[in-house]
PDB file of C-alpha atoms in Angstrom:
ATOM      1  CA  UNK A   1       0.000   0.000   0.000  1.00 63.00           C
ATOM      2  CA  UNK A   2       1.002   3.662  -0.323  1.00 72.00           C
ATOM      3  CA  UNK A   3       2.019   5.708   2.721  1.00 93.00           C
ATOM      4  CA  UNK A   4      -1.596   6.456   3.553  1.00 95.00           C
ATOM      5  CA  UNK A   5      -5.082   5.563   2.397  1.00 97.00           C
ATOM      6  CA  UNK A   6      -7.970   7.813   3.447  1.00 97.00           C
ATOM      7  CA  UNK A   7     -11.496   6.509   2.942  1.00 98.00           C
ATOM      8  CA  UNK A   8     -14.669   8.609   3.129  1.00 98.00           C
ATOM      9  CA  UNK A   9     -17.175   5.945   4.121  1.00 97.00           C
ATOM     10  CA  UNK A  10     -18.968   4.173   6.927  1.00 95.00           C
ATOM     11  CA  UNK A  11     -16.281   2.160   8.709  1.00 94.00           C
ATOM     12  CA  UNK A  12     -18.290  -1.071   8.817  1.00 94.00           C
ATOM     13  CA  UNK A  13     -18.513  -1.029   5.026  1.00 95.00           C
ATOM     14  CA  UNK A  14     -14.948   0.159   4.404  1.00 97.00           C
ATOM     15  CA  UNK A  15     -13.403  -2.400   6.754  1.00 97.00           C
ATOM     16  CA  UNK A  16     -14.705  -5.175   4.527  1.00 96.00           C
ATOM     17  CA  UNK A  17     -12.406  -3.988   1.720  1.00 96.00           C
ATOM     18  CA  UNK A  18      -9.243  -4.091   3.845  1.00 97.00           C
ATOM     19  CA  UNK A  19      -7.229  -7.317   3.357  1.00 97.00           C
ATOM     20  CA  UNK A  20      -7.265  -9.874   6.156  1.00 98.00           C
ATOM     21  CA  UNK A  21      -4.371  -9.833   8.620  1.00 98.00           C
ATOM     22  CA  UNK A  22      -2.858  -6.686   7.097  1.00 98.00           C
ATOM     23  CA  UNK A  23      -2.941  -4.237  10.029  1.00 98.00           C
ATOM     24  CA  UNK A  24      -0.408  -4.020  12.864  1.00 98.00           C
ATOM     25  CA  UNK A  25      -2.107  -1.481  15.144  1.00 98.00           C
ATOM     26  CA  UNK A  26      -5.687  -0.249  15.436  1.00 98.00           C
ATOM     27  CA  UNK A  27      -5.751   3.071  17.293  1.00 98.00           C
ATOM     28  CA  UNK A  28      -9.181   4.646  17.386  1.00 98.00           C
ATOM     29  CA  UNK A  29     -11.658   6.844  19.219  1.00 95.00           C
ATOM     30  CA  UNK A  30     -15.173   5.551  18.447  1.00 93.00           C
ATOM     31  CA  UNK A  31     -18.383   7.267  19.541  1.00 89.00           C
ATOM     32  CA  UNK A  32     -18.914   6.890  23.290  1.00 88.00           C
ATOM     33  CA  UNK A  33     -22.696   6.942  22.861  1.00 81.00           C
ATOM     34  CA  UNK A  34     -23.091   9.647  25.505  1.00 65.00           C
ATOM     35  CA  UNK A  35     -25.001  12.238  23.483  1.00 52.00           C
ATOM     36  CA  UNK A  36     -28.460  11.632  24.930  1.00 54.00           C
ATOM     37  CA  UNK A  37     -26.999  11.012  28.369  1.00 50.00           C
ATOM     38  CA  UNK A  38     -25.124  14.326  28.351  1.00 50.00           C
ATOM     39  CA  UNK A  39     -28.083  16.284  26.994  1.00 54.00           C
ATOM     40  CA  UNK A  40     -30.032  15.266  30.088  1.00 56.00           C
ATOM     41  CA  UNK A  41     -27.251  16.175  32.512  1.00 53.00           C
ATOM     42  CA  UNK A  42     -27.051  19.404  34.517  1.00 54.00           C
ATOM     43  CA  UNK A  43     -24.226  20.836  32.414  1.00 51.00           C
ATOM     44  CA  UNK A  44     -23.353  24.199  30.922  1.00 50.00           C
ATOM     45  CA  UNK A  45     -21.153  22.645  28.239  1.00 48.00           C
ATOM     46  CA  UNK A  46     -23.501  23.582  25.413  1.00 48.00           C
ATOM     47  CA  UNK A  47     -23.164  27.228  26.381  1.00 48.00           C
ATOM     48  CA  UNK A  48     -19.368  27.015  26.336  1.00 44.00           C
ATOM     49  CA  UNK A  49     -18.848  25.193  23.041  1.00 46.00           C
ATOM     50  CA  UNK A  50     -20.487  25.687  19.675  1.00 49.00           C
ATOM     51  CA  UNK A  51     -19.680  22.107  18.615  1.00 48.00           C
ATOM     52  CA  UNK A  52     -20.715  20.199  21.750  1.00 43.00           C
ATOM     53  CA  UNK A  53     -20.496  16.450  21.023  1.00 43.00           C
ATOM     54  CA  UNK A  54     -23.772  15.836  22.860  1.00 45.00           C
ATOM     55  CA  UNK A  55     -25.560  17.654  20.054  1.00 46.00           C
ATOM     56  CA  UNK A  56     -23.990  15.463  17.355  1.00 49.00           C
ATOM     57  CA  UNK A  57     -26.272  12.851  15.808  1.00 52.00           C
ATOM     58  CA  UNK A  58     -23.463  10.279  15.676  1.00 47.00           C
ATOM     59  CA  UNK A  59     -23.391  10.067  19.477  1.00 54.00           C
ATOM     60  CA  UNK A  60     -27.113   9.560  19.999  1.00 61.00           C
ATOM     61  CA  UNK A  61     -27.630   5.831  19.449  1.00 68.00           C
ATOM     62  CA  UNK A  62     -29.588   3.875  22.015  1.00 81.00           C
ATOM     63  CA  UNK A  63     -27.502   1.431  24.033  1.00 83.00           C
ATOM     64  CA  UNK A  64     -28.524  -1.756  22.213  1.00 89.00           C
ATOM     65  CA  UNK A  65     -27.918  -0.261  18.759  1.00 89.00           C
ATOM     66  CA  UNK A  66     -24.525   1.004  19.928  1.00 90.00           C
ATOM     67  CA  UNK A  67     -23.608  -2.465  21.199  1.00 91.00           C
ATOM     68  CA  UNK A  68     -24.638  -4.044  17.896  1.00 92.00           C
ATOM     69  CA  UNK A  69     -22.440  -1.622  15.946  1.00 92.00           C
ATOM     70  CA  UNK A  70     -19.510  -2.421  18.242  1.00 94.00           C
ATOM     71  CA  UNK A  71     -20.055  -6.138  17.653  1.00 96.00           C
ATOM     72  CA  UNK A  72     -19.697  -5.593  13.915  1.00 96.00           C
ATOM     73  CA  UNK A  73     -16.694  -3.322  14.414  1.00 97.00           C
ATOM     74  CA  UNK A  74     -14.797  -5.903  16.478  1.00 98.00           C
ATOM     75  CA  UNK A  75     -15.759  -8.693  14.099  1.00 98.00           C
ATOM     76  CA  UNK A  76     -14.191  -6.830  11.170  1.00 98.00           C
ATOM     77  CA  UNK A  77     -11.253  -5.646  13.268  1.00 98.00           C
ATOM     78  CA  UNK A  78     -10.458  -9.260  14.164  1.00 98.00           C
ATOM     79  CA  UNK A  79     -10.314 -10.092  10.478  1.00 98.00           C
ATOM     80  CA  UNK A  80      -8.006  -7.254   9.390  1.00 98.00           C
ATOM     81  CA  UNK A  81      -5.557  -7.204  12.305  1.00 98.00           C
ATOM     82  CA  UNK A  82      -2.512  -9.471  12.383  1.00 98.00           C
ATOM     83  CA  UNK A  83      -2.129 -12.122  15.066  1.00 98.00           C
ATOM     84  CA  UNK A  84      -0.165 -10.398  17.795  1.00 98.00           C
ATOM     85  CA  UNK A  85      -1.324  -6.988  16.626  1.00 98.00           C
ATOM     86  CA  UNK A  86      -2.389  -4.346  19.141  1.00 98.00           C
ATOM     87  CA  UNK A  87      -5.480  -2.206  19.603  1.00 98.00           C
ATOM     88  CA  UNK A  88      -6.138   0.924  21.637  1.00 98.00           C
ATOM     89  CA  UNK A  89      -9.759   2.038  21.961  1.00 98.00           C
ATOM     90  CA  UNK A  90     -10.602   5.299  23.716  1.00 98.00           C
ATOM     91  CA  UNK A  91     -13.860   5.037  25.626  1.00 96.00           C
ATOM     92  CA  UNK A  92     -15.924   6.630  28.379  1.00 92.00           C
ATOM     93  CA  UNK A  93     -15.186   4.941  31.694  1.00 93.00           C
ATOM     94  CA  UNK A  94     -18.815   3.894  32.181  1.00 92.00           C
ATOM     95  CA  UNK A  95     -18.670   1.908  28.913  1.00 93.00           C
ATOM     96  CA  UNK A  96     -15.344   0.093  29.432  1.00 96.00           C
ATOM     97  CA  UNK A  97     -16.835  -3.184  30.668  1.00 96.00           C
ATOM     98  CA  UNK A  98     -19.155  -3.382  27.646  1.00 95.00           C
ATOM     99  CA  UNK A  99     -16.270  -2.865  25.215  1.00 97.00           C
ATOM    100  CA  UNK A 100     -14.075  -5.493  26.878  1.00 98.00           C
ATOM    101  CA  UNK A 101     -16.890  -8.035  26.899  1.00 97.00           C
ATOM    102  CA  UNK A 102     -17.521  -7.603  23.174  1.00 97.00           C
ATOM    103  CA  UNK A 103     -13.831  -7.526  22.193  1.00 98.00           C
ATOM    104  CA  UNK A 104     -13.056 -10.785  23.999  1.00 98.00           C
ATOM    105  CA  UNK A 105     -15.735 -12.570  21.974  1.00 97.00           C
ATOM    106  CA  UNK A 106     -13.704 -11.887  18.809  1.00 98.00           C
ATOM    107  CA  UNK A 107     -10.298 -12.998  20.042  1.00 98.00           C
ATOM    108  CA  UNK A 108      -8.933  -9.788  21.511  1.00 98.00           C
ATOM    109  CA  UNK A 109      -6.961 -10.285  24.702  1.00 98.00           C
ATOM    110  CA  UNK A 110      -7.620  -7.597  27.304  1.00 98.00           C
ATOM    111  CA  UNK A 111      -4.353  -6.126  28.594  1.00 98.00           C
ATOM    112  CA  UNK A 112      -5.301  -3.082  30.671  1.00 98.00           C
ATOM    113  CA  UNK A 113      -7.421   0.018  31.004  1.00 98.00           C
ATOM    114  CA  UNK A 114      -5.503   3.283  31.243  1.00 98.00           C
ATOM    115  CA  UNK A 115      -6.269   6.947  31.720  1.00 98.00           C
ATOM    116  CA  UNK A 116      -5.594  10.012  29.617  1.00 97.00           C
ATOM    117  CA  UNK A 117      -5.344  13.015  31.941  1.00 97.00           C
ATOM    118  CA  UNK A 118      -6.000  16.396  30.311  1.00 95.00           C
ATOM    119  CA  UNK A 119      -3.729  18.988  31.884  1.00 95.00           C
ATOM    120  CA  UNK A 120      -5.982  21.903  30.889  1.00 90.00           C
ATOM    121  CA  UNK A 121      -9.569  20.582  30.858  1.00 88.00           C
ATOM    122  CA  UNK A 122     -12.548  22.813  30.249  1.00 82.00           C
ATOM    123  CA  UNK A 123     -13.674  23.908  33.751  1.00 80.00           C
ATOM    124  CA  UNK A 124     -17.380  23.299  33.221  1.00 72.00           C
ATOM    125  CA  UNK A 125     -19.544  22.962  36.343  1.00 71.00           C
ATOM    126  CA  UNK A 126     -16.502  23.730  38.481  1.00 74.00           C
ATOM    127  CA  UNK A 127     -18.732  25.094  41.239  1.00 78.00           C
ATOM    128  CA  UNK A 128     -21.038  22.056  41.177  1.00 79.00           C
ATOM    129  CA  UNK A 129     -18.729  19.035  41.191  1.00 81.00           C
ATOM    130  CA  UNK A 130     -15.343  17.673  40.075  1.00 88.00           C
ATOM    131  CA  UNK A 131     -13.987  18.944  36.764  1.00 88.00           C
ATOM    132  CA  UNK A 132     -13.931  16.152  34.174  1.00 87.00           C
ATOM    133  CA  UNK A 133     -10.242  15.861  33.257  1.00 93.00           C
ATOM    134  CA  UNK A 134      -9.879  12.206  32.249  1.00 95.00           C
ATOM    135  CA  UNK A 135     -10.849   9.717  29.567  1.00 96.00           C
ATOM    136  CA  UNK A 136     -10.093   6.020  29.517  1.00 98.00           C
ATOM    137  CA  UNK A 137      -8.364   3.899  26.916  1.00 98.00           C
ATOM    138  CA  UNK A 138      -8.409   0.134  26.598  1.00 98.00           C
ATOM    139  CA  UNK A 139      -5.426  -1.902  25.412  1.00 98.00           C
ATOM    140  CA  UNK A 140      -5.876  -5.244  23.633  1.00 98.00           C
ATOM    141  CA  UNK A 141      -3.678  -7.659  21.724  1.00 98.00           C
ATOM    142  CA  UNK A 142      -5.108 -10.064  19.171  1.00 98.00           C
ATOM    143  CA  UNK A 143      -4.891 -13.818  19.870  1.00 98.00           C
ATOM    144  CA  UNK A 144      -1.629 -13.374  21.761  1.00 97.00           C
ATOM    145  CA  UNK A 145      -0.954 -12.130  25.260  1.00 97.00           C
ATOM    146  CA  UNK A 146       1.941  -9.956  24.203  1.00 96.00           C
ATOM    147  CA  UNK A 147       2.592  -7.710  21.229  1.00 97.00           C
ATOM    148  CA  UNK A 148       4.984  -4.983  20.148  1.00 98.00           C
ATOM    149  CA  UNK A 149       5.935  -2.811  23.109  1.00 98.00           C
ATOM    150  CA  UNK A 150       8.787  -0.414  22.389  1.00 98.00           C
ATOM    151  CA  UNK A 151       9.551   0.720  25.923  1.00 98.00           C
ATOM    152  CA  UNK A 152      13.356   0.265  25.634  1.00 97.00           C
ATOM    153  CA  UNK A 153      13.485  -1.020  29.200  1.00 97.00           C
ATOM    154  CA  UNK A 154      11.666   1.977  30.664  1.00 97.00           C
ATOM    155  CA  UNK A 155       8.671   1.721  32.995  1.00 98.00           C
ATOM    156  CA  UNK A 156       5.598   2.956  31.094  1.00 98.00           C
ATOM    157  CA  UNK A 157       2.633   3.827  33.281  1.00 98.00           C
ATOM    158  CA  UNK A 158      -0.985   3.410  32.194  1.00 97.00           C
ATOM    159  CA  UNK A 159      -1.542   7.103  32.950  1.00 97.00           C
ATOM    160  CA  UNK A 160      -0.840   9.497  30.078  1.00 97.00           C
ATOM    161  CA  UNK A 161      -0.832  13.268  30.550  1.00 97.00           C
ATOM    162  CA  UNK A 162      -1.050  15.855  27.780  1.00 96.00           C
ATOM    163  CA  UNK A 163      -2.719  19.176  27.182  1.00 94.00           C
ATOM    164  CA  UNK A 164      -5.819  19.352  25.040  1.00 91.00           C
ATOM    165  CA  UNK A 165      -5.477  19.806  21.283  1.00 86.00           C
ATOM    166  CA  UNK A 166      -3.583  22.984  20.439  1.00 84.00           C
ATOM    167  CA  UNK A 167      -4.997  25.740  18.280  1.00 82.00           C
ATOM    168  CA  UNK A 168      -2.443  24.978  15.585  1.00 83.00           C
ATOM    169  CA  UNK A 169      -3.789  21.430  15.299  1.00 78.00           C
ATOM    170  CA  UNK A 170      -7.239  22.884  14.596  1.00 85.00           C
ATOM    171  CA  UNK A 171      -6.194  25.305  11.862  1.00 86.00           C
ATOM    172  CA  UNK A 172      -7.984  23.199   9.214  1.00 79.00           C
ATOM    173  CA  UNK A 173     -11.189  23.023  11.267  1.00 80.00           C
ATOM    174  CA  UNK A 174     -12.572  21.823  14.579  1.00 78.00           C
ATOM    175  CA  UNK A 175     -13.783  18.432  15.757  1.00 83.00           C
ATOM    176  CA  UNK A 176     -15.676  18.206  19.089  1.00 82.00           C
ATOM    177  CA  UNK A 177     -13.631  15.281  20.452  1.00 84.00           C
ATOM    178  CA  UNK A 178     -10.303  15.816  18.691  1.00 89.00           C
ATOM    179  CA  UNK A 179      -7.352  14.065  20.340  1.00 95.00           C
ATOM    180  CA  UNK A 180      -3.942  15.775  20.494  1.00 95.00           C
ATOM    181  CA  UNK A 181      -1.214  14.427  18.215  1.00 96.00           C
ATOM    182  CA  UNK A 182       1.132  14.066  21.193  1.00 97.00           C
ATOM    183  CA  UNK A 183      -1.249  11.553  22.754  1.00 98.00           C
ATOM    184  CA  UNK A 184      -1.604   9.488  19.589  1.00 98.00           C
ATOM    185  CA  UNK A 185       2.157   9.518  18.982  1.00 98.00           C
ATOM    186  CA  UNK A 186       2.610   7.961  22.431  1.00 98.00           C
ATOM    187  CA  UNK A 187       0.671   4.859  21.388  1.00 98.00           C
ATOM    188  CA  UNK A 188       1.910   4.662  17.804  1.00 98.00           C
ATOM    189  CA  UNK A 189       5.505   4.741  19.001  1.00 98.00           C
ATOM    190  CA  UNK A 190       5.003   2.124  21.736  1.00 98.00           C
ATOM    191  CA  UNK A 191       2.808  -0.356  19.886  1.00 98.00           C
ATOM    192  CA  UNK A 192       4.075  -0.349  16.295  1.00 98.00           C
ATOM    193  CA  UNK A 193       7.299  -0.148  14.287  1.00 98.00           C
ATOM    194  CA  UNK A 194       8.410   1.974  11.351  1.00 98.00           C
ATOM    195  CA  UNK A 195       6.839   0.851   8.080  1.00 97.00           C
ATOM    196  CA  UNK A 196       3.973  -0.996   9.766  1.00 98.00           C
ATOM    197  CA  UNK A 197       0.286  -0.284   9.175  1.00 98.00           C
ATOM    198  CA  UNK A 198      -1.799   1.771  11.611  1.00 98.00           C
ATOM    199  CA  UNK A 199      -5.586   1.803  11.149  1.00 98.00           C
ATOM    200  CA  UNK A 200      -8.110   4.280  12.545  1.00 98.00           C
ATOM    201  CA  UNK A 201     -11.670   3.275  11.548  1.00 98.00           C
ATOM    202  CA  UNK A 202     -13.152   6.353  13.290  1.00 97.00           C
ATOM    203  CA  UNK A 203     -10.606   8.825  11.964  1.00 97.00           C
ATOM    204  CA  UNK A 204     -12.396  12.064  12.866  1.00 95.00           C
ATOM    205  CA  UNK A 205     -10.070  14.963  12.151  1.00 94.00           C
ATOM    206  CA  UNK A 206      -7.054  12.720  11.616  1.00 97.00           C
ATOM    207  CA  UNK A 207      -4.815  12.947  14.686  1.00 97.00           C
ATOM    208  CA  UNK A 208      -3.937   9.240  14.480  1.00 98.00           C
ATOM    209  CA  UNK A 209      -2.933   9.671  10.846  1.00 98.00           C
ATOM    210  CA  UNK A 210      -0.767  12.696  11.598  1.00 97.00           C
ATOM    211  CA  UNK A 211       0.984  10.761  14.374  1.00 98.00           C
ATOM    212  CA  UNK A 212       1.479   7.726  12.141  1.00 98.00           C
ATOM    213  CA  UNK A 213       3.001   9.754   9.317  1.00 97.00           C
ATOM    214  CA  UNK A 214       5.285  11.707  11.666  1.00 97.00           C
ATOM    215  CA  UNK A 215       6.582   8.384  13.011  1.00 97.00           C
ATOM    216  CA  UNK A 216       7.011   6.827   9.539  1.00 97.00           C
ATOM    217  CA  UNK A 217       4.158   4.324   9.703  1.00 98.00           C
ATOM    218  CA  UNK A 218       1.690   3.571   6.949  1.00 98.00           C
ATOM    219  CA  UNK A 219      -1.848   4.686   7.704  1.00 98.00           C
ATOM    220  CA  UNK A 220      -5.426   3.757   6.816  1.00 98.00           C
ATOM    221  CA  UNK A 221      -8.119   6.157   7.995  1.00 98.00           C
ATOM    222  CA  UNK A 222     -11.887   5.862   7.633  1.00 98.00           C
ATOM    223  CA  UNK A 223     -14.323   8.700   8.317  1.00 97.00           C
ATOM    224  CA  UNK A 224     -18.015   8.944   7.408  1.00 96.00           C
ATOM    225  CA  UNK A 225     -18.491  12.685   8.024  1.00 96.00           C
ATOM    226  CA  UNK A 226     -17.484  14.693   4.949  1.00 96.00           C
ATOM    227  CA  UNK A 227     -16.462  17.822   6.887  1.00 96.00           C
ATOM    228  CA  UNK A 228     -14.201  15.896   9.277  1.00 96.00           C
ATOM    229  CA  UNK A 229     -12.827  13.770   6.429  1.00 97.00           C
ATOM    230  CA  UNK A 230     -11.662  16.902   4.611  1.00 97.00           C
ATOM    231  CA  UNK A 231     -10.048  18.257   7.786  1.00 96.00           C
ATOM    232  CA  UNK A 232      -8.196  14.971   8.265  1.00 97.00           C
ATOM    233  CA  UNK A 233      -7.161  14.830   4.616  1.00 97.00           C
ATOM    234  CA  UNK A 234      -5.679  18.329   4.744  1.00 96.00           C
ATOM    235  CA  UNK A 235      -3.834  17.640   7.998  1.00 96.00           C
ATOM    236  CA  UNK A 236      -2.374  14.309   6.887  1.00 97.00           C
ATOM    237  CA  UNK A 237      -1.414  15.427   3.389  1.00 96.00           C
ATOM    238  CA  UNK A 238       0.621  18.363   4.709  1.00 94.00           C
ATOM    239  CA  UNK A 239       2.989  16.005   6.588  1.00 92.00           C
ATOM    240  CA  UNK A 240       6.103  15.640   4.442  1.00 79.00           C
TER     241      UNK A 240
END
């Protein structure tokens, strides 16, 4: 394959066209299915952000429909990933158990759940309760209990700290749940090697692809939303 392949499509359809056992690392940030939940919460987030994810249609599935889509996602992921390949899935903490249960059905071995700590979170509801400054990520390997782990003998904690996405990373446009490139580079560097294939089936604005290209990996990105696909395309293509 070429250095990168960007696909504007529904990921469940596009995954079927990816060759079996061709991917080394799946690094992705699927919908958390919290839209309806957050809309009913006592939150002022909508007032603070003009692209609040809770107002996005893609995050408004009912729980059973969301679970069914995840089943199909993991089924296709199991087909395209290599034996011994790794997967990182970002997910809301309240959904972690559901994701692990589904993934294990398709041969993914659960390694650990870690935390991304945002050093400069949005201080919404700061006078009502704790500021939400964390998201979880789940680490799997496929049909093996170990995979690539480029720690060079260093102790790597399951607690990753970065700032939120910088303004420069949003110069091509904004995505409501955009992950910083620094965060994605952390996982790409640890869990894959130069020249290997990194896949993000929920590409969004392309942070995984930017990280993969900066670290000399090949990249496949899938995104259904045309606006976000164009943002990702512009970001990834400008990496030389």
